[in-house]
Amino acid sequence: TQLLEQSPQFLSIQEGENLTVYCNSSSVFSSLQWYRQEPGEGPVLLVTVVTGGEVKKLKRLTFQFGDARKDSSLHITAAQPGDTGLYLCAGFGYNFNKFYFGSGTKLNVKP
Amino acid sequence: ETGVTQSPTHLIKTRGQQVTLRCSSQSGHNTVSWYQQALGQGPQFIFQYYREEENGRGNFPPRFSGLQFPNYSSELNVNALELDDSALYLCASSSFRGSTDTQYFGPGTRLTVL
């Protein structure tokens, strides 16, 4: 079983629509990161959240860390074709000194 | 400042063979982590090297081994290759800040085991 569950697994939307991707766990994390990965490339870090309830914004992307630090969400406003890619969350846990990645959400934004 | 580079880009091996993958870390970074990413999955942590010492290992068998050199570049060695070892192997370099680490990933090495 995955330590971090991401949903949905796949998302295909039209340009201009809004979307939310979820990252859930039964474990508590000291930090949670979101990455975007494009085909043929390694993941690129978008944000790190460390405080329960924390909200960070990066242009049209809004990231939230759950109050209990077990879950996170990524909301994209007015999606654009350039947002297409694999979105990965990764948690750094208190009891394991490394990052665990979720299985990812594959987003396709159609023009 | 150069980014993280990996070599080779692609590799095809047969079952039972051995493979060595290489990673050059970003300038100023002392930590390299290796990940295995199967098709359609997220990266799985293999191990991390900090200042030439192994600093944590994931759930991978001993036939996965590594090295970090004084210039902080790193190698991943896999012995007795199995079909399930086919994956994208990613390395990430960082300055070791634990939970707030910013990992910079290379483009990966695509390994196919036939």
JSON list of N, CA and C in Angstrom, two decimals, chain A residues 40-98:
[
{"chain": "A", "resi": 40, "resn": "GLY", "atom": "N", "xyz": [10.21, 12.73, -19.92]},
{"chain": "A", "resi": 40, "resn": "GLY", "atom": "CA", "xyz": [11.63, 12.78, -20.22]},
{"chain": "A", "resi": 40, "resn": "GLY", "atom": "C", "xyz": [12.44, 13.65, -19.29]},
{"chain": "A", "resi": 41, "resn": "GLU", "atom": "N", "xyz": [11.81, 14.15, -18.22]},
{"chain": "A", "resi": 41, "resn": "GLU", "atom": "CA", "xyz": [12.53, 15.01, -17.29]},
{"chain": "A", "resi": 41, "resn": "GLU", "atom": "C", "xyz": [12.32, 14.53, -15.85]},
{"chain": "A", "resi": 42, "resn": "GLY", "atom": "N", "xyz": [13.18, 15.03, -14.95]},
{"chain": "A", "resi": 42, "resn": "GLY", "atom": "CA", "xyz": [12.99, 14.74, -13.55]},
{"chain": "A", "resi": 42, "resn": "GLY", "atom": "C", "xyz": [11.96, 15.68, -12.94]},
{"chain": "A", "resi": 43, "resn": "PRO", "atom": "N", "xyz": [11.43, 15.33, -11.76]},
{"chain": "A", "resi": 43, "resn": "PRO", "atom": "CA", "xyz": [10.47, 16.22, -11.10]},
{"chain": "A", "resi": 43, "resn": "PRO", "atom": "C", "xyz": [11.11, 17.55, -10.73]},
{"chain": "A", "resi": 44, "resn": "VAL", "atom": "N", "xyz": [10.31, 18.61, -10.77]},
{"chain": "A", "resi": 44, "resn": "VAL", "atom": "CA", "xyz": [10.76, 19.94, -10.39]},
{"chain": "A", "resi": 44, "resn": "VAL", "atom": "C", "xyz": [9.93, 20.40, -9.20]},
{"chain": "A", "resi": 45, "resn": "LEU", "atom": "N", "xyz": [10.61, 20.82, -8.14]},
{"chain": "A", "resi": 45, "resn": "LEU", "atom": "CA", "xyz": [9.93, 21.24, -6.92]},
{"chain": "A", "resi": 45, "resn": "LEU", "atom": "C", "xyz": [9.11, 22.51, -7.16]},
{"chain": "A", "resi": 46, "resn": "LEU", "atom": "N", "xyz": [7.83, 22.47, -6.73]},
{"chain": "A", "resi": 46, "resn": "LEU", "atom": "CA", "xyz": [6.96, 23.64, -6.82]},
{"chain": "A", "resi": 46, "resn": "LEU", "atom": "C", "xyz": [6.89, 24.38, -5.48]},
{"chain": "A", "resi": 47, "resn": "VAL", "atom": "N", "xyz": [6.73, 23.60, -4.39]},
{"chain": "A", "resi": 47, "resn": "VAL", "atom": "CA", "xyz": [6.53, 24.23, -3.09]},
{"chain": "A", "resi": 47, "resn": "VAL", "atom": "C", "xyz": [6.84, 23.24, -1.97]},
{"chain": "A", "resi": 48, "resn": "THR", "atom": "N", "xyz": [7.21, 23.78, -0.81]},
{"chain": "A", "resi": 48, "resn": "THR", "atom": "CA", "xyz": [7.33, 23.00, 0.42]},
{"chain": "A", "resi": 48, "resn": "THR", "atom": "C", "xyz": [6.44, 23.66, 1.47]},
{"chain": "A", "resi": 49, "resn": "VAL", "atom": "N", "xyz": [5.58, 22.86, 2.11]},
{"chain": "A", "resi": 49, "resn": "VAL", "atom": "CA", "xyz": [4.76, 23.37, 3.22]},
{"chain": "A", "resi": 49, "resn": "VAL", "atom": "C", "xyz": [5.16, 22.62, 4.47]},
{"chain": "A", "resi": 50, "resn": "VAL", "atom": "N", "xyz": [5.25, 23.36, 5.59]},
{"chain": "A", "resi": 50, "resn": "VAL", "atom": "CA", "xyz": [5.76, 22.74, 6.82]},
{"chain": "A", "resi": 50, "resn": "VAL", "atom": "C", "xyz": [4.84, 22.91, 8.02]},
{"chain": "A", "resi": 51, "resn": "THR", "atom": "N", "xyz": [3.92, 23.85, 7.99]},
{"chain": "A", "resi": 51, "resn": "THR", "atom": "CA", "xyz": [3.07, 24.14, 9.14]},
{"chain": "A", "resi": 51, "resn": "THR", "atom": "C", "xyz": [1.64, 23.69, 8.85]},
{"chain": "A", "resi": 52, "resn": "GLY", "atom": "N", "xyz": [1.01, 23.00, 9.82]},
{"chain": "A", "resi": 52, "resn": "GLY", "atom": "CA", "xyz": [-0.37, 22.58, 9.66]},
{"chain": "A", "resi": 52, "resn": "GLY", "atom": "C", "xyz": [-1.27, 23.77, 9.36]},
{"chain": "A", "resi": 53, "resn": "GLY", "atom": "N", "xyz": [-2.11, 23.63, 8.32]},
{"chain": "A", "resi": 53, "resn": "GLY", "atom": "CA", "xyz": [-3.00, 24.72, 7.92]},
{"chain": "A", "resi": 53, "resn": "GLY", "atom": "C", "xyz": [-2.37, 25.73, 6.99]},
{"chain": "A", "resi": 54, "resn": "GLU", "atom": "N", "xyz": [-1.10, 25.56, 6.71]},
{"chain": "A", "resi": 54, "resn": "GLU", "atom": "CA", "xyz": [-0.39, 26.53, 5.86]},
{"chain": "A", "resi": 54, "resn": "GLU", "atom": "C", "xyz": [-0.94, 26.54, 4.44]},
{"chain": "A", "resi": 55, "resn": "VAL", "atom": "N", "xyz": [-1.05, 27.75, 3.89]},
{"chain": "A", "resi": 55, "resn": "VAL", "atom": "CA", "xyz": [-1.47, 27.94, 2.50]},
{"chain": "A", "resi": 55, "resn": "VAL", "atom": "C", "xyz": [-0.39, 28.74, 1.79]},
{"chain": "A", "resi": 56, "resn": "LYS", "atom": "N", "xyz": [0.03, 28.22, 0.63]},
{"chain": "A", "resi": 56, "resn": "LYS", "atom": "CA", "xyz": [1.02, 28.95, -0.18]},
{"chain": "A", "resi": 56, "resn": "LYS", "atom": "C", "xyz": [0.47, 29.11, -1.59]},
{"chain": "A", "resi": 57, "resn": "LYS", "atom": "N", "xyz": [0.76, 30.27, -2.18]},
{"chain": "A", "resi": 57, "resn": "LYS", "atom": "CA", "xyz": [0.30, 30.53, -3.54]},
{"chain": "A", "resi": 57, "resn": "LYS", "atom": "C", "xyz": [1.50, 30.75, -4.45]},
{"chain": "A", "resi": 58, "resn": "LEU", "atom": "N", "xyz": [1.38, 30.19, -5.63]},
{"chain": "A", "resi": 58, "resn": "LEU", "atom": "CA", "xyz": [2.40, 30.34, -6.66]},
{"chain": "A", "resi": 58, "resn": "LEU", "atom": "C", "xyz": [1.65, 30.65, -7.95]},
{"chain": "A", "resi": 59, "resn": "LYS", "atom": "N", "xyz": [1.48, 31.95, -8.22]},
{"chain": "A", "resi": 59, "resn": "LYS", "atom": "CA", "xyz": [0.69, 32.41, -9.37]},
{"chain": "A", "resi": 59, "resn": "LYS", "atom": "C", "xyz": [-0.71, 31.80, -9.33]},
{"chain": "A", "resi": 60, "resn": "ARG", "atom": "N", "xyz": [-1.05, 30.93, -10.26]},
{"chain": "A", "resi": 60, "resn": "ARG", "atom": "CA", "xyz": [-2.41, 30.35, -10.29]},
{"chain": "A", "resi": 60, "resn": "ARG", "atom": "C", "xyz": [-2.52, 29.05, -9.47]},
{"chain": "A", "resi": 61, "resn": "LEU", "atom": "N", "xyz": [-1.46, 28.68, -8.80]},
{"chain": "A", "resi": 61, "resn": "LEU", "atom": "CA", "xyz": [-1.46, 27.44, -8.01]},
{"chain": "A", "resi": 61, "resn": "LEU", "atom": "C", "xyz": [-1.56, 27.78, -6.53]},
{"chain": "A", "resi": 62, "resn": "THR", "atom": "N", "xyz": [-2.45, 27.10, -5.82]},
{"chain": "A", "resi": 62, "resn": "THR", "atom": "CA", "xyz": [-2.61, 27.28, -4.38]},
{"chain": "A", "resi": 62, "resn": "THR", "atom": "C", "xyz": [-2.41, 25.93, -3.70]},
{"chain": "A", "resi": 63, "resn": "PHE", "atom": "N", "xyz": [-1.51, 25.91, -2.73]},
{"chain": "A", "resi": 63, "resn": "PHE", "atom": "CA", "xyz": [-1.17, 24.68, -2.02]},
{"chain": "A", "resi": 63, "resn": "PHE", "atom": "C", "xyz": [-1.63, 24.83, -0.57]},
{"chain": "A", "resi": 64, "resn": "GLN", "atom": "N", "xyz": [-2.22, 23.76, -0.02]},
{"chain": "A", "resi": 64, "resn": "GLN", "atom": "CA", "xyz": [-2.63, 23.79, 1.37]},
{"chain": "A", "resi": 64, "resn": "GLN", "atom": "C", "xyz": [-2.16, 22.53, 2.08]},
{"chain": "A", "resi": 65, "resn": "PHE", "atom": "N", "xyz": [-1.66, 22.71, 3.29]},
{"chain": "A", "resi": 65, "resn": "PHE", "atom": "CA", "xyz": [-1.26, 21.60, 4.15]},
{"chain": "A", "resi": 65, "resn": "PHE", "atom": "C", "xyz": [-2.36, 21.43, 5.19]},
{"chain": "A", "resi": 66, "resn": "GLY", "atom": "N", "xyz": [-2.84, 20.20, 5.39]},
{"chain": "A", "resi": 66, "resn": "GLY", "atom": "CA", "xyz": [-3.91, 19.97, 6.33]},
{"chain": "A", "resi": 66, "resn": "GLY", "atom": "C", "xyz": [-3.52, 20.33, 7.76]},
{"chain": "A", "resi": 67, "resn": "ASP", "atom": "N", "xyz": [-4.52, 20.65, 8.58]},
{"chain": "A", "resi": 67, "resn": "ASP", "atom": "CA", "xyz": [-4.25, 21.04, 9.97]},
{"chain": "A", "resi": 67, "resn": "ASP", "atom": "C", "xyz": [-3.48, 19.97, 10.72]},
{"chain": "A", "resi": 68, "resn": "ALA", "atom": "N", "xyz": [-3.80, 18.71, 10.46]},
{"chain": "A", "resi": 68, "resn": "ALA", "atom": "CA", "xyz": [-3.16, 17.60, 11.15]},
{"chain": "A", "resi": 68, "resn": "ALA", "atom": "C", "xyz": [-1.88, 17.14, 10.47]},
{"chain": "A", "resi": 69, "resn": "ARG", "atom": "N", "xyz": [-1.50, 17.80, 9.41]},
{"chain": "A", "resi": 69, "resn": "ARG", "atom": "CA", "xyz": [-0.29, 17.50, 8.62]},
{"chain": "A", "resi": 69, "resn": "ARG", "atom": "C", "xyz": [-0.30, 16.07, 8.08]},
{"chain": "A", "resi": 70, "resn": "LYS", "atom": "N", "xyz": [-1.50, 15.61, 7.70]},
{"chain": "A", "resi": 70, "resn": "LYS", "atom": "CA", "xyz": [-1.59, 14.28, 7.09]},
{"chain": "A", "resi": 70, "resn": "LYS", "atom": "C", "xyz": [-2.01, 14.35, 5.63]},
{"chain": "A", "resi": 71, "resn": "ASP", "atom": "N", "xyz": [-2.42, 15.54, 5.18]},
{"chain": "A", "resi": 71, "resn": "ASP", "atom": "CA", "xyz": [-2.93, 15.65, 3.83]},
{"chain": "A", "resi": 71, "resn": "ASP", "atom": "C", "xyz": [-2.63, 17.03, 3.25]},
{"chain": "A", "resi": 72, "resn": "SER", "atom": "N", "xyz": [-2.76, 17.10, 1.94]},
{"chain": "A", "resi": 72, "resn": "SER", "atom": "CA", "xyz": [-2.47, 18.35, 1.26]},
{"chain": "A", "resi": 72, "resn": "SER", "atom": "C", "xyz": [-3.30, 18.42, -0.02]},
{"chain": "A", "resi": 73, "resn": "SER", "atom": "N", "xyz": [-3.49, 19.63, -0.51]},
{"chain": "A", "resi": 73, "resn": "SER", "atom": "CA", "xyz": [-4.20, 19.80, -1.78]},
{"chain": "A", "resi": 73, "resn": "SER", "atom": "C", "xyz": [-3.48, 20.83, -2.63]},
{"chain": "A", "resi": 74, "resn": "LEU", "atom": "N", "xyz": [-3.67, 20.67, -3.92]},
{"chain": "A", "resi": 74, "resn": "LEU", "atom": "CA", "xyz": [-3.13, 21.61, -4.91]},
{"chain": "A", "resi": 74, "resn": "LEU", "atom": "C", "xyz": [-4.30, 22.05, -5.77]},
{"chain": "A", "resi": 75, "resn": "HIS", "atom": "N", "xyz": [-4.56, 23.35, -5.80]},
{"chain": "A", "resi": 75, "resn": "HIS", "atom": "CA", "xyz": [-5.65, 23.89, -6.61]},
{"chain": "A", "resi": 75, "resn": "HIS", "atom": "C", "xyz": [-5.06, 24.75, -7.71]},
{"chain": "A", "resi": 76, "resn": "ILE", "atom": "N", "xyz": [-5.50, 24.50, -8.92]},
{"chain": "A", "resi": 76, "resn": "ILE", "atom": "CA", "xyz": [-5.06, 25.31, -10.07]},
{"chain": "A", "resi": 76, "resn": "ILE", "atom": "C", "xyz": [-6.26, 26.09, -10.60]},
{"chain": "A", "resi": 77, "resn": "THR", "atom": "N", "xyz": [-6.10, 27.38, -10.71]},
{"chain": "A", "resi": 77, "resn": "THR", "atom": "CA", "xyz": [-7.14, 28.25, -11.23]},
{"chain": "A", "resi": 77, "resn": "THR", "atom": "C", "xyz": [-6.86, 28.53, -12.71]},
{"chain": "A", "resi": 78, "resn": "ALA", "atom": "N", "xyz": [-7.91, 28.46, -13.51]},
{"chain": "A", "resi": 78, "resn": "ALA", "atom": "CA", "xyz": [-7.81, 28.79, -14.95]},
{"chain": "A", "resi": 78, "resn": "ALA", "atom": "C", "xyz": [-6.64, 28.04, -15.59]},
{"chain": "A", "resi": 79, "resn": "ALA", "atom": "N", "xyz": [-6.73, 26.72, -15.59]},
{"chain": "A", "resi": 79, "resn": "ALA", "atom": "CA", "xyz": [-5.64, 25.88, -16.10]},
{"chain": "A", "resi": 79, "resn": "ALA", "atom": "C", "xyz": [-5.28, 26.23, -17.54]},
{"chain": "A", "resi": 80, "resn": "GLN", "atom": "N", "xyz": [-3.99, 26.09, -17.83]},
{"chain": "A", "resi": 80, "resn": "GLN", "atom": "CA", "xyz": [-3.48, 26.36, -19.17]},
{"chain": "A", "resi": 80, "resn": "GLN", "atom": "C", "xyz": [-2.77, 25.11, -19.70]},
{"chain": "A", "resi": 81, "resn": "PRO", "atom": "N", "xyz": [-2.64, 24.96, -21.01]},
{"chain": "A", "resi": 81, "resn": "PRO", "atom": "CA", "xyz": [-1.95, 23.78, -21.56]},
{"chain": "A", "resi": 81, "resn": "PRO", "atom": "C", "xyz": [-0.55, 23.59, -20.99]},
{"chain": "A", "resi": 82, "resn": "GLY", "atom": "N", "xyz": [0.11, 24.66, -20.61]},
{"chain": "A", "resi": 82, "resn": "GLY", "atom": "CA", "xyz": [1.45, 24.58, -20.01]},
{"chain": "A", "resi": 82, "resn": "GLY", "atom": "C", "xyz": [1.46, 23.95, -18.63]},
{"chain": "A", "resi": 83, "resn": "ASP", "atom": "N", "xyz": [0.26, 23.77, -18.03]},
{"chain": "A", "resi": 83, "resn": "ASP", "atom": "CA", "xyz": [0.17, 23.10, -16.72]},
{"chain": "A", "resi": 83, "resn": "ASP", "atom": "C", "xyz": [0.17, 21.58, -16.87]},
{"chain": "A", "resi": 84, "resn": "THR", "atom": "N", "xyz": [0.07, 21.10, -18.08]},
{"chain": "A", "resi": 84, "resn": "THR", "atom": "CA", "xyz": [0.05, 19.65, -18.33]},
{"chain": "A", "resi": 84, "resn": "THR", "atom": "C", "xyz": [1.30, 19.00, -17.77]},
{"chain": "A", "resi": 85, "resn": "GLY", "atom": "N", "xyz": [1.11, 17.87, -17.08]},
{"chain": "A", "resi": 85, "resn": "GLY", "atom": "CA", "xyz": [2.25, 17.15, -16.52]},
{"chain": "A", "resi": 85, "resn": "GLY", "atom": "C", "xyz": [1.79, 16.21, -15.42]},
{"chain": "A", "resi": 86, "resn": "LEU", "atom": "N", "xyz": [2.77, 15.56, -14.80]},
{"chain": "A", "resi": 86, "resn": "LEU", "atom": "CA", "xyz": [2.51, 14.66, -13.67]},
{"chain": "A", "resi": 86, "resn": "LEU", "atom": "C", "xyz": [2.78, 15.42, -12.39]},
{"chain": "A", "resi": 87, "resn": "TYR", "atom": "N", "xyz": [1.79, 15.53, -11.53]},
{"chain": "A", "resi": 87, "resn": "TYR", "atom": "CA", "xyz": [1.93, 16.24, -10.26]},
{"chain": "A", "resi": 87, "resn": "TYR", "atom": "C", "xyz": [2.12, 15.22, -9.15]},
{"chain": "A", "resi": 88, "resn": "LEU", "atom": "N", "xyz": [3.20, 15.38, -8.41]},
{"chain": "A", "resi": 88, "resn": "LEU", "atom": "CA", "xyz": [3.59, 14.45, -7.36]},
{"chain": "A", "resi": 88, "resn": "LEU", "atom": "C", "xyz": [3.65, 15.16, -6.03]},
{"chain": "A", "resi": 89, "resn": "CYS", "atom": "N", "xyz": [3.12, 14.51, -4.99]},
{"chain": "A", "resi": 89, "resn": "CYS", "atom": "CA", "xyz": [3.34, 15.02, -3.64]},
{"chain": "A", "resi": 89, "resn": "CYS", "atom": "C", "xyz": [4.37, 14.11, -2.97]},
{"chain": "A", "resi": 90, "resn": "ALA", "atom": "N", "xyz": [5.12, 14.65, -2.03]},
{"chain": "A", "resi": 90, "resn": "ALA", "atom": "CA", "xyz": [6.14, 13.90, -1.31]},
{"chain": "A", "resi": 90, "resn": "ALA", "atom": "C", "xyz": [6.15, 14.37, 0.13]},
{"chain": "A", "resi": 91, "resn": "GLY", "atom": "N", "xyz": [6.07, 13.44, 1.06]},
{"chain": "A", "resi": 91, "resn": "GLY", "atom": "CA", "xyz": [6.05, 13.77, 2.48]},
{"chain": "A", "resi": 91, "resn": "GLY", "atom": "C", "xyz": [7.32, 13.33, 3.17]},
{"chain": "A", "resi": 92, "resn": "PHE", "atom": "N", "xyz": [7.79, 14.15, 4.10]},
{"chain": "A", "resi": 92, "resn": "PHE", "atom": "CA", "xyz": [8.97, 13.83, 4.92]},
{"chain": "A", "resi": 92, "resn": "PHE", "atom": "C", "xyz": [8.45, 13.55, 6.32]},
{"chain": "A", "resi": 93, "resn": "GLY", "atom": "N", "xyz": [8.62, 12.30, 6.76]},
{"chain": "A", "resi": 93, "resn": "GLY", "atom": "CA", "xyz": [7.97, 11.90, 8.00]},
{"chain": "A", "resi": 93, "resn": "GLY", "atom": "C", "xyz": [8.87, 12.00, 9.22]},
{"chain": "A", "resi": 94, "resn": "TYR", "atom": "N", "xyz": [8.23, 12.04, 10.38]},
{"chain": "A", "resi": 94, "resn": "TYR", "atom": "CA", "xyz": [8.98, 12.08, 11.64]},
{"chain": "A", "resi": 94, "resn": "TYR", "atom": "C", "xyz": [9.72, 10.78, 11.88]},
{"chain": "A", "resi": 95, "resn": "ASN", "atom": "N", "xyz": [9.12, 9.65, 11.49]},
{"chain": "A", "resi": 95, "resn": "ASN", "atom": "CA", "xyz": [9.69, 8.35, 11.80]},
{"chain": "A", "resi": 95, "resn": "ASN", "atom": "C", "xyz": [10.53, 7.76, 10.68]},
{"chain": "A", "resi": 96, "resn": "PHE", "atom": "N", "xyz": [10.61, 8.43, 9.57]},
{"chain": "A", "resi": 96, "resn": "PHE", "atom": "CA", "xyz": [11.44, 7.94, 8.48]},
{"chain": "A", "resi": 96, "resn": "PHE", "atom": "C", "xyz": [12.13, 9.14, 7.85]},
{"chain": "A", "resi": 97, "resn": "ASN", "atom": "N", "xyz": [13.43, 9.08, 7.83]},
{"chain": "A", "resi": 97, "resn": "ASN", "atom": "CA", "xyz": [14.25, 10.23, 7.47]},
{"chain": "A", "resi": 97, "resn": "ASN", "atom": "C", "xyz": [14.43, 10.34, 5.97]},
{"chain": "A", "resi": 98, "resn": "LYS", "atom": "N", "xyz": [13.31, 10.36, 5.22]},
{"chain": "A", "resi": 98, "resn": "LYS", "atom": "CA", "xyz": [13.41, 10.47, 3.78]},
{"chain": "A", "resi": 98, "resn": "LYS", "atom": "C", "xyz": [12.05, 10.92, 3.26]}
]
